PDB file of C-alpha atoms in Angstrom:
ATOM      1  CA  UNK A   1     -25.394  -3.388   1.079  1.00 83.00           C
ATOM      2  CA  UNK A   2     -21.664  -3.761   2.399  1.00 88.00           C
ATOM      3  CA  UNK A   3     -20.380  -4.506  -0.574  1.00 89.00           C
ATOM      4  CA  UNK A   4     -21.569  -1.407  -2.100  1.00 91.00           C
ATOM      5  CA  UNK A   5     -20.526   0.864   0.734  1.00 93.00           C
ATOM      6  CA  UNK A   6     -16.893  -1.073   0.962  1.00 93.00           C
ATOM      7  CA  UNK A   7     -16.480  -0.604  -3.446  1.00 89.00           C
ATOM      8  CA  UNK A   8     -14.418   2.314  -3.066  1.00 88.00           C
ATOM      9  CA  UNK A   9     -11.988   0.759   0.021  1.00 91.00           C
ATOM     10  CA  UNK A  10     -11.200  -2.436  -1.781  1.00 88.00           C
ATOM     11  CA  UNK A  11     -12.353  -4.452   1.118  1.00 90.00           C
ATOM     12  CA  UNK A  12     -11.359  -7.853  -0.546  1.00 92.00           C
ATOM     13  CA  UNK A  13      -7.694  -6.675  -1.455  1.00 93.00           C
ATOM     14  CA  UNK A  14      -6.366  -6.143   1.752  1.00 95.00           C
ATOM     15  CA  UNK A  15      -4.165  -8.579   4.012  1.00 97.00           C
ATOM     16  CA  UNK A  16      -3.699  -9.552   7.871  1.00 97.00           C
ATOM     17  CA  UNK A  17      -1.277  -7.352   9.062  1.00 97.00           C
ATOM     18  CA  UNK A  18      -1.505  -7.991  12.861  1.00 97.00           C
ATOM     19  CA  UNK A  19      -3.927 -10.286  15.086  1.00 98.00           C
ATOM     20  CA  UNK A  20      -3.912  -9.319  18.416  1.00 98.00           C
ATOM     21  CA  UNK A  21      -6.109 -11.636  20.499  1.00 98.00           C
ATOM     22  CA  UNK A  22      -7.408 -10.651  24.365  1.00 98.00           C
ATOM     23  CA  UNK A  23      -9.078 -12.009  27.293  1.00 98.00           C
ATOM     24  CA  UNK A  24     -11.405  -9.429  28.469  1.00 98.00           C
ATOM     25  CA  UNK A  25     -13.644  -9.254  31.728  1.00 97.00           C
ATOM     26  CA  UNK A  26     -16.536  -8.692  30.386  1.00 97.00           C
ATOM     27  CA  UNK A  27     -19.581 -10.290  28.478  1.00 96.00           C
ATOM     28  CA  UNK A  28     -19.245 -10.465  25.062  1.00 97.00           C
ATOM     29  CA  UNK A  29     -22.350  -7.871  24.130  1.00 95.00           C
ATOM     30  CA  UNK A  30     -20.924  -5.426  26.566  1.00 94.00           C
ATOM     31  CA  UNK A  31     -17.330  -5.613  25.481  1.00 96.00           C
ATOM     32  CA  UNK A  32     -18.522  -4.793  21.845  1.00 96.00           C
ATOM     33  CA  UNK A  33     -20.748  -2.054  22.969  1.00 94.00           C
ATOM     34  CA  UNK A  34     -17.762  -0.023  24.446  1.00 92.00           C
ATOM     35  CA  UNK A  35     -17.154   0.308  20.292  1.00 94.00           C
ATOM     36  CA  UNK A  36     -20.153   1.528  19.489  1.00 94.00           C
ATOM     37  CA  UNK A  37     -20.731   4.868  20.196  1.00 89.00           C
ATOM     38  CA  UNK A  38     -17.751   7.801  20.362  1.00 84.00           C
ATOM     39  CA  UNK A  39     -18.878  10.057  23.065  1.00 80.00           C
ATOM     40  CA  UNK A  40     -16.721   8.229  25.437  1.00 81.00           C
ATOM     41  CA  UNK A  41     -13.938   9.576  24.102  1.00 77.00           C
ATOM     42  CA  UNK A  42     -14.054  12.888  25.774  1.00 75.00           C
ATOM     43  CA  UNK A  43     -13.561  11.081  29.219  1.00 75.00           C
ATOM     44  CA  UNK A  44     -11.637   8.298  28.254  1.00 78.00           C
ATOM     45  CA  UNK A  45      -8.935   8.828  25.869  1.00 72.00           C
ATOM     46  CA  UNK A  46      -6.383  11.352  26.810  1.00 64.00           C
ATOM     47  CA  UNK A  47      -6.807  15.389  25.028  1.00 61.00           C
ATOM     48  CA  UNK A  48     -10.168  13.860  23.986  1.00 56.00           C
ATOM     49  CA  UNK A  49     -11.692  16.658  25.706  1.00 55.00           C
ATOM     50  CA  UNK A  50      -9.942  19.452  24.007  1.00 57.00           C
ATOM     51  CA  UNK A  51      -9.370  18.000  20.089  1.00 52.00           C
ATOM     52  CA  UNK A  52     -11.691  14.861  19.630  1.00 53.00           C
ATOM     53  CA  UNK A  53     -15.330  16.366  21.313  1.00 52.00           C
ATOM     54  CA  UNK A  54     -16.964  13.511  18.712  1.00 54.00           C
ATOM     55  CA  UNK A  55     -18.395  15.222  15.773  1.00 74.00           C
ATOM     56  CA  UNK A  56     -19.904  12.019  15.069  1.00 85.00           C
ATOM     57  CA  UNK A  57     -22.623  10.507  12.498  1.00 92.00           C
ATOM     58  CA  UNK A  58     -24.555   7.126  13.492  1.00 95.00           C
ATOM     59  CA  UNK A  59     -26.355   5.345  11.213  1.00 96.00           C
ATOM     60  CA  UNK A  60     -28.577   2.175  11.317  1.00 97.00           C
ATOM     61  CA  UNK A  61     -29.332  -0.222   8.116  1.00 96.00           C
ATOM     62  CA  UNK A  62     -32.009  -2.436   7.864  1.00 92.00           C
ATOM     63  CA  UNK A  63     -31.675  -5.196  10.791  1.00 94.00           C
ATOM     64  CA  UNK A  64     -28.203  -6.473  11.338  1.00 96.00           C
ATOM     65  CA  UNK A  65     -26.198  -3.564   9.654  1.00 97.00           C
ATOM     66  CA  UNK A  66     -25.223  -0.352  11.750  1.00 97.00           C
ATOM     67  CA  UNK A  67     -22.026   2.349  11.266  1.00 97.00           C
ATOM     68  CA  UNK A  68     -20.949   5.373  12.579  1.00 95.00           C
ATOM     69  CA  UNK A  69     -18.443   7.793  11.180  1.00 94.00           C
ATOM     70  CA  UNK A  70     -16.217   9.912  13.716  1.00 90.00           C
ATOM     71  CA  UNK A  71     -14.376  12.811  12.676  1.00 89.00           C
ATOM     72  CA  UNK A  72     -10.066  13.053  13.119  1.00 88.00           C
ATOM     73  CA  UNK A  73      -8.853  16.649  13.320  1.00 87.00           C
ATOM     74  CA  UNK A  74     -11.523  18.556  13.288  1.00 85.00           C
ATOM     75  CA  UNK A  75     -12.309  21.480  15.464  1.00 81.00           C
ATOM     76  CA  UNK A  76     -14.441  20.947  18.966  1.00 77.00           C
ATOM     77  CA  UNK A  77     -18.108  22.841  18.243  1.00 78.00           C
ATOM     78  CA  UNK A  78     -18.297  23.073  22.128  1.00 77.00           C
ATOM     79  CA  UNK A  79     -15.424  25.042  22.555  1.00 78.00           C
ATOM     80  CA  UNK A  80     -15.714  29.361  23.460  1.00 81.00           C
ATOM     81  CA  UNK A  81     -12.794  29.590  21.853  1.00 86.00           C
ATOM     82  CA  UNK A  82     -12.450  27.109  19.042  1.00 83.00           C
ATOM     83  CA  UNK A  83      -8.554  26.013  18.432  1.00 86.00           C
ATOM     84  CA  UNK A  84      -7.041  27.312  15.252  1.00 91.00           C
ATOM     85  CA  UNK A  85      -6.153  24.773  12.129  1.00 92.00           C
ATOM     86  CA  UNK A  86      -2.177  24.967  13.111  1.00 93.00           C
ATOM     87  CA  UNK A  87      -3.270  23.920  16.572  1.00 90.00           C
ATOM     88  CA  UNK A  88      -5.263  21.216  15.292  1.00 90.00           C
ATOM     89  CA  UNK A  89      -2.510  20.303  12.989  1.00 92.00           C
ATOM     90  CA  UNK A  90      -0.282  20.240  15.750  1.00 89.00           C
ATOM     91  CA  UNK A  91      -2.398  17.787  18.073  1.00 85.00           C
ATOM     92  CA  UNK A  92      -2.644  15.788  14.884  1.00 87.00           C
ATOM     93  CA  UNK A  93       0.931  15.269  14.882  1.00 88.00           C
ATOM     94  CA  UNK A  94       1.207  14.836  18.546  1.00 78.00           C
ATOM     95  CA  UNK A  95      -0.376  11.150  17.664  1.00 69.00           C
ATOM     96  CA  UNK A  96       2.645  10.365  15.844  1.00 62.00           C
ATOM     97  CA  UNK A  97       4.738  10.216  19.842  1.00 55.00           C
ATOM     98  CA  UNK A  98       6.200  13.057  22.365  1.00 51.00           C
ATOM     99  CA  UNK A  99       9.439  13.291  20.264  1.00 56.00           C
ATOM    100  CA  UNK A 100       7.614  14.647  17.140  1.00 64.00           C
ATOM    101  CA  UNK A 101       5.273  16.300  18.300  1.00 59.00           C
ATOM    102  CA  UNK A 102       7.618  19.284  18.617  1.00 71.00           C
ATOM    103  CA  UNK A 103       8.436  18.934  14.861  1.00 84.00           C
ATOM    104  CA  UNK A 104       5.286  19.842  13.784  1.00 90.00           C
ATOM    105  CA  UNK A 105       5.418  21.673  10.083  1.00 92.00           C
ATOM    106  CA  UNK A 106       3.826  25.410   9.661  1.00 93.00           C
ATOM    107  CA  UNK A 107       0.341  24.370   7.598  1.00 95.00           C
ATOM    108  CA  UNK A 108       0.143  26.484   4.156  1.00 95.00           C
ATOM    109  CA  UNK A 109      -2.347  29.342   4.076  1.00 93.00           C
ATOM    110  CA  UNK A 110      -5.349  27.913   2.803  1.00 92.00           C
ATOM    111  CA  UNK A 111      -5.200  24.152   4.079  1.00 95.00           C
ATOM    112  CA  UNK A 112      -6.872  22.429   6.603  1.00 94.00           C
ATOM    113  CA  UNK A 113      -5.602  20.353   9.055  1.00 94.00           C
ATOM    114  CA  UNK A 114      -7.407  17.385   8.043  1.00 94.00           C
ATOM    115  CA  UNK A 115      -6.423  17.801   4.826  1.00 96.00           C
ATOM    116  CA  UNK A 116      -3.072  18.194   5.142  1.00 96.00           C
ATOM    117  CA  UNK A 117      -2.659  15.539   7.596  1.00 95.00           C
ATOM    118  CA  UNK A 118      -4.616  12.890   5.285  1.00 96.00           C
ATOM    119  CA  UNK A 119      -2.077  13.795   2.250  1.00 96.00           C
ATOM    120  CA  UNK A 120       1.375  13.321   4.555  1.00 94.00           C
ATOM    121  CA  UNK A 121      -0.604  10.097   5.802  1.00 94.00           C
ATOM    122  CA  UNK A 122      -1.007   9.268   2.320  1.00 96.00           C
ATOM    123  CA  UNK A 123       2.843  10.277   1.235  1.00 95.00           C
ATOM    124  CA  UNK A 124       3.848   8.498   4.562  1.00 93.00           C
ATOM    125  CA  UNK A 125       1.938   4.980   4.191  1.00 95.00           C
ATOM    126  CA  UNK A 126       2.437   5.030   0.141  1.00 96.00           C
ATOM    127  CA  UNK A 127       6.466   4.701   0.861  1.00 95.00           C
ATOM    128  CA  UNK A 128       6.129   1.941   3.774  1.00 94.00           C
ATOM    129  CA  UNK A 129       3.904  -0.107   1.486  1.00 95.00           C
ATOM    130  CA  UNK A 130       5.134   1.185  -2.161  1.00 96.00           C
ATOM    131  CA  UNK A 131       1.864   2.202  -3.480  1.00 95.00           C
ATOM    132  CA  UNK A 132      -0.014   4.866  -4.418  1.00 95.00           C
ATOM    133  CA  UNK A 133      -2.715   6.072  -2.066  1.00 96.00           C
ATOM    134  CA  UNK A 134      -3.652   9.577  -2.971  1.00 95.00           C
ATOM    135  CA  UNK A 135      -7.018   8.547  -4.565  1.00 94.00           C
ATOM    136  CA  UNK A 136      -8.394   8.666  -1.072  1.00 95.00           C
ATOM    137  CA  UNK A 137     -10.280  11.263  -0.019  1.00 96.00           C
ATOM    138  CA  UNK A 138      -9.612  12.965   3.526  1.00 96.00           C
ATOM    139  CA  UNK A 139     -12.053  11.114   5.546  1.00 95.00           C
ATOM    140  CA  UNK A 140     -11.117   7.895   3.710  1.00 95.00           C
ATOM    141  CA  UNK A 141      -7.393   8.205   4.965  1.00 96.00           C
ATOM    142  CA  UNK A 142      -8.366   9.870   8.612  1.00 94.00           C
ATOM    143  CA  UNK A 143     -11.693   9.032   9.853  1.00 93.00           C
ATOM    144  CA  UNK A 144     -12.803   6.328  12.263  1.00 92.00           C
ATOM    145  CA  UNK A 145     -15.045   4.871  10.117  1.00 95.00           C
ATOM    146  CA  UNK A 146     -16.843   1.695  11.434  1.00 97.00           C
ATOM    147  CA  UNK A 147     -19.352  -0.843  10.243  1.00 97.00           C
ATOM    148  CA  UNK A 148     -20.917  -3.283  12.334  1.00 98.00           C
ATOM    149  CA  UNK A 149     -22.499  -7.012  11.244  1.00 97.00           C
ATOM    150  CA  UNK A 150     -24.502  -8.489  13.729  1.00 97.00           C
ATOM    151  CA  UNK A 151     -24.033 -10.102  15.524  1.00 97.00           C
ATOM    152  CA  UNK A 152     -20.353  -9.619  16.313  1.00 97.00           C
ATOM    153  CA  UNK A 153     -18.365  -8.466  13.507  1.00 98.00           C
ATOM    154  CA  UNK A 154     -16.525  -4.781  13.273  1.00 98.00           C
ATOM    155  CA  UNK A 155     -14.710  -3.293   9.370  1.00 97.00           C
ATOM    156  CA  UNK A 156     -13.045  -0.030   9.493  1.00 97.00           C
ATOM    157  CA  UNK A 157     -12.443   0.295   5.896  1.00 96.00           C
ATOM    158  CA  UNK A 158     -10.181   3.220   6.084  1.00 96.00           C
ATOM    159  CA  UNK A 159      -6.622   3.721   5.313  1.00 95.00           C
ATOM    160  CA  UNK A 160      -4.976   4.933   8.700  1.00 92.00           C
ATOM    161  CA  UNK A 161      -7.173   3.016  10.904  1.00 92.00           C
ATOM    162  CA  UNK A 162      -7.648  -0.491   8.747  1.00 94.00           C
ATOM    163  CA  UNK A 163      -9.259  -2.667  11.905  1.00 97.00           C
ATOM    164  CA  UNK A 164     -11.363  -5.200  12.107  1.00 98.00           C
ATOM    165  CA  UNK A 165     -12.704  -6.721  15.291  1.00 98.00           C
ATOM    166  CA  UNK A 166     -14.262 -10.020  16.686  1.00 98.00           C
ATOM    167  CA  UNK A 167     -16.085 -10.528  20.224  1.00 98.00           C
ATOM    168  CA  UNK A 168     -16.533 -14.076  21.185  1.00 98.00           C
ATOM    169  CA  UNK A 169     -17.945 -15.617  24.231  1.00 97.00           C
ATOM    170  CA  UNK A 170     -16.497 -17.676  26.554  1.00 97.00           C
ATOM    171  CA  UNK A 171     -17.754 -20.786  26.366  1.00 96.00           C
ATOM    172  CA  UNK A 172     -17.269 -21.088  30.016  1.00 97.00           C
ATOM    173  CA  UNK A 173     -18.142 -17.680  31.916  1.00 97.00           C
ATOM    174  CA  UNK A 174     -20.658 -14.929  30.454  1.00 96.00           C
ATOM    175  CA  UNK A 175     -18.742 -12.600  32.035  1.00 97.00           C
ATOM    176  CA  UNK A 176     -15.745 -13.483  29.964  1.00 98.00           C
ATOM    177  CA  UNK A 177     -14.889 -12.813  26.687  1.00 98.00           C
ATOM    178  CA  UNK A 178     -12.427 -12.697  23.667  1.00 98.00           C
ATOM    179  CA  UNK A 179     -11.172  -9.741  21.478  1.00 98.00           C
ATOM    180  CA  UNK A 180      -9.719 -10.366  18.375  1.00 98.00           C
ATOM    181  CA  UNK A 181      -8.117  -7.365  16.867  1.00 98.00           C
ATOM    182  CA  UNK A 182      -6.934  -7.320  13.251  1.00 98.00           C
ATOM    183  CA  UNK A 183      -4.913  -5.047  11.246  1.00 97.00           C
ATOM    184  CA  UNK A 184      -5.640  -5.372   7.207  1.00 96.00           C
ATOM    185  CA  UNK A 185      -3.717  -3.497   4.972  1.00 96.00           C
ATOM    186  CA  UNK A 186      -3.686  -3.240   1.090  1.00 94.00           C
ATOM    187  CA  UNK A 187      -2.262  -6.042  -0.554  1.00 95.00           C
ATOM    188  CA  UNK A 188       0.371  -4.740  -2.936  1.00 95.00           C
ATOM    189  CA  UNK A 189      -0.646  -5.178  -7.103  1.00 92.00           C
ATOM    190  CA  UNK A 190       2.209  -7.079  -8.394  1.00 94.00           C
ATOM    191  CA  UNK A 191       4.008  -8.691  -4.871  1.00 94.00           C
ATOM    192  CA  UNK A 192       2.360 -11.616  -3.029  1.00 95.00           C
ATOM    193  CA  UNK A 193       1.063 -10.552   0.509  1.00 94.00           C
ATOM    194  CA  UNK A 194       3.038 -11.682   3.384  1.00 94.00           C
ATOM    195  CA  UNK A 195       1.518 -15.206   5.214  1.00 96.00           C
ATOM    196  CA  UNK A 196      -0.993 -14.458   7.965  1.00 94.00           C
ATOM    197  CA  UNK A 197       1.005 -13.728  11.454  1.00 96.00           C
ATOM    198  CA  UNK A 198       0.375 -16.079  14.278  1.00 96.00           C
ATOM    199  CA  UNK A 199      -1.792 -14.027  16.812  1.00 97.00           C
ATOM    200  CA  UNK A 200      -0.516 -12.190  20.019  1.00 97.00           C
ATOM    201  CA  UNK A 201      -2.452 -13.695  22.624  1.00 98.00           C
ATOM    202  CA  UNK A 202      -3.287 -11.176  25.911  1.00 98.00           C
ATOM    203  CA  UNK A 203      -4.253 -11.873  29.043  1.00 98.00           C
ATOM    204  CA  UNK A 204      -6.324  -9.363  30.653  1.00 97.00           C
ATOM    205  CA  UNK A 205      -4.078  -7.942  33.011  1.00 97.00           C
ATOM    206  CA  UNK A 206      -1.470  -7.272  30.061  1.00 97.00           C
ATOM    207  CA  UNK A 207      -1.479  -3.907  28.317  1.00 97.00           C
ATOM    208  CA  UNK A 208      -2.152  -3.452  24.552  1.00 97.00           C
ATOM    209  CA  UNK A 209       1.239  -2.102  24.195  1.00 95.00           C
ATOM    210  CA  UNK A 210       3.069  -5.247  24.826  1.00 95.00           C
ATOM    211  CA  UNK A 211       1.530  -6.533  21.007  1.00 95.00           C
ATOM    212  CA  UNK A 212       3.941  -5.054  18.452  1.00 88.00           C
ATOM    213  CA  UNK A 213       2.458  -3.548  15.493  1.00 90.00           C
ATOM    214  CA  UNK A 214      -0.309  -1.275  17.504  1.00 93.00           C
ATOM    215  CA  UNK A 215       1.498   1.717  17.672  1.00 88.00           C
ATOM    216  CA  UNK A 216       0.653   4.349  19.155  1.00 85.00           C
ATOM    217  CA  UNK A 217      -3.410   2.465  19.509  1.00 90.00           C
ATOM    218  CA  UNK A 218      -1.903   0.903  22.148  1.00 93.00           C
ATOM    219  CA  UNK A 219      -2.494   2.834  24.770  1.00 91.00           C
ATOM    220  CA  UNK A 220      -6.003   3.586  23.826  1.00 91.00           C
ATOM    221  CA  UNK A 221      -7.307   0.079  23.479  1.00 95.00           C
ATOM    222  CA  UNK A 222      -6.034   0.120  26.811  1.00 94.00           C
ATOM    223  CA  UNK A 223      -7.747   3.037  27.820  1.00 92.00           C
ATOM    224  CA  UNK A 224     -10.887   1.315  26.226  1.00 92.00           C
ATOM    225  CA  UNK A 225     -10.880  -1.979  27.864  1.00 94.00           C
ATOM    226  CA  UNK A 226      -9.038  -0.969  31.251  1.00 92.00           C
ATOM    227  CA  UNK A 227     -12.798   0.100  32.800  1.00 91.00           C
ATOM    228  CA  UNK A 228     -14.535  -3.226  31.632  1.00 94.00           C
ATOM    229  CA  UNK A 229     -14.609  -5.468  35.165  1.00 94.00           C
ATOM    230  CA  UNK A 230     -15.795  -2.467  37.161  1.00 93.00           C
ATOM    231  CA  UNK A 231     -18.722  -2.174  34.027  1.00 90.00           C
ATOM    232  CA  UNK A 232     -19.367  -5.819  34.930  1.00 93.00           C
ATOM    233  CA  UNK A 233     -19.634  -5.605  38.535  1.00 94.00           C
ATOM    234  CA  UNK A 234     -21.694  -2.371  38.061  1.00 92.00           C
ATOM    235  CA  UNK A 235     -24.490  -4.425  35.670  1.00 89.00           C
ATOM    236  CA  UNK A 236     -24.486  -6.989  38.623  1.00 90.00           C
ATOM    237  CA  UNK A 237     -24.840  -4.047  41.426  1.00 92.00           C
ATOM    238  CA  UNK A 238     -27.913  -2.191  39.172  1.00 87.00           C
ATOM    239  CA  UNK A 239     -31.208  -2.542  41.011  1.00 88.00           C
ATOM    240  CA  UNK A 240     -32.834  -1.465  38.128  1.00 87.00           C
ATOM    241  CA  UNK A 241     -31.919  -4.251  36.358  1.00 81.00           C
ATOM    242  CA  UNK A 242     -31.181  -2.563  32.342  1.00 80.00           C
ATOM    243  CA  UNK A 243     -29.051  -0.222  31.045  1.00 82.00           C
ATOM    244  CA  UNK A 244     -30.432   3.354  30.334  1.00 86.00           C
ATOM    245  CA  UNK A 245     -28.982   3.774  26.668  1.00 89.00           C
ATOM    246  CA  UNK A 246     -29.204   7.554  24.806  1.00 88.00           C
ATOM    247  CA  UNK A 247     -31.155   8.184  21.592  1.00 90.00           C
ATOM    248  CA  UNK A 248     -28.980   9.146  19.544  1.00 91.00           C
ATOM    249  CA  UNK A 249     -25.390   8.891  20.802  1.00 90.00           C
ATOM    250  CA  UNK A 250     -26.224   4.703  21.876  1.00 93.00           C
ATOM    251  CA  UNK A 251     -28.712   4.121  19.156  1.00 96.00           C
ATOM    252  CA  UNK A 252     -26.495   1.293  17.548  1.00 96.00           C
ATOM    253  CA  UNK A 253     -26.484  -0.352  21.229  1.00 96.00           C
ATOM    254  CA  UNK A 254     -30.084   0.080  21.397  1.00 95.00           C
ATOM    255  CA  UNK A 255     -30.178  -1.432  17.585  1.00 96.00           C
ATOM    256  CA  UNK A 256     -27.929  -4.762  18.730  1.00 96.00           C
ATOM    257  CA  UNK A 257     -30.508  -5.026  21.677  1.00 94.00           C
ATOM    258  CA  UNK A 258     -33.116  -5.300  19.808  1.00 95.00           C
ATOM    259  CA  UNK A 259     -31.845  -7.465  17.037  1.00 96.00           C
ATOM    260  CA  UNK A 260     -30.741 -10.036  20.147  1.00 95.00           C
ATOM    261  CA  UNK A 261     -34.242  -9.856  21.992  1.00 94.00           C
ATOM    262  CA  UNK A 262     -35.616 -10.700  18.150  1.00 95.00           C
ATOM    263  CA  UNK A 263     -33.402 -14.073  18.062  1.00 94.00           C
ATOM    264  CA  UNK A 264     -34.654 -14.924  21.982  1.00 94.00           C
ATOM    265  CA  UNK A 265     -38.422 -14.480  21.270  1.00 95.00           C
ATOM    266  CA  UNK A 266     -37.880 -16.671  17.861  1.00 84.00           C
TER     267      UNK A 266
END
């Protein structure tokens, strides 16, 4: 089935980039689960309220494949007064850091924001790696698009956000674990792709921001991992014992769950 789905993002072509790796306080299962589901974004990444209220698809496949597919740019549903496509254009370009944000260009009558973002994207990562990426479509190039193998493997297969992520325990302390991080990026048709770069290594009290080729992620994988030990010593505090996990929004948790009670009952 992956194969099919990755035919059109040339899954195989693509090279290591950057490998972050990351102690994080938390069991393994739990740290991945923090990926899984985008209505956290609202409260945990900053202006996720206003531009990013998740407009988000999740999807399960058969027993060990699940994916969900999170908008970039497009308007909050929830809003009374929905933002117009030059403000959304203008958060869009806010990503980019404080100094261009004021820079932002007037978007021609008749375009999107998401569309016009995805072709300057395009235009933008087509001279840093001298190639041609205007075949992709809009969500290709912007989306957060992200498949999950069980029972610990993560492939965004798009263009702007080309990560790949690995939870392993530690072999020591369940409530330990590693995150590998990896950037791939198209391998160029006629040039040799650079050797694979010897991995940043994190502790957990050291920010994302300190591993060079993040960006402006940075701050947002720290936003995502910064509320991990207090999830660990809430588990440990619950009376009840389980998580309570929502239909729809945590259905992919729910799906690893079940797919890991499978493998203990044998």
């Amino acid at each position: 089935m992956l194969p099919e789905h990755f035919k059109d993002f040339r899954i195989e072509d693509r090279y290591i980039e950057t490998h972050v790796s990351k102690r994080l306080p938390a069991n393994w299962k739990a740290a991945e689960e923090a990926f899984m589901e985008a209505y956290h974004v609202k409260e945990t990444h900053a202006g996720g309220a206003d531009y990013s209220e998740p407009i988000t698809t999740y999807d399960v496949f058969g027993d060990n494949v699940n994916r969900f597919i999170h908008t970039v740019g497009a308007a909050n549903p929830r809003r009374a007064e929905p933002y117009t496509e030059q403000e959304l254009l203008e958060a869009l370009w806010g990503r980019r850091g404080p100094n261009d944000a004021d820079q932002c260009p007037q978007l021609p009558e008749g375009m999107t924001a998401r569309d016009f973002y995805a072709q300057f994207v395009q235009q933008q990562l087509g001279e840093l790696y001298d190639q041609d990426f205007s075949n992709y479509s809009t969500a290709q190039t912007l989306d957060s698009i992200e498949y999950f193998l069980f029972p610990n493997l993560f492939v965004f297969p798009g263009l702007s956000l080309p990560m790949v992520y690995r939870f392993r325990p530690d072999p020591n302390d369940p409530d330990y674990c590693t995150f590998d991080l990896f950037f791939l990026r198209p391998k160029h048709p006629e040039k040799e792709p650079p050797p694979p770069p010897e991995p940043i290594h994190l502790n957990i009290e050291d920010s994302y921001t300190a591993a060079k080729g993040l960006g402006w992620l940075g701050p947002v994988y720290d936003q995502d991992t910064d509320n991990m030990a207090a999830q660990t010593r809430g588990f440990k505090a619950c009376a009840r014992g389980a998580q309570t996990l929502g239909n729809y929004q945590e259905v992919r948790v729910r799906h690893v769950h079940k797919r890991v009670k499978d493998y203990l009952e044998g």
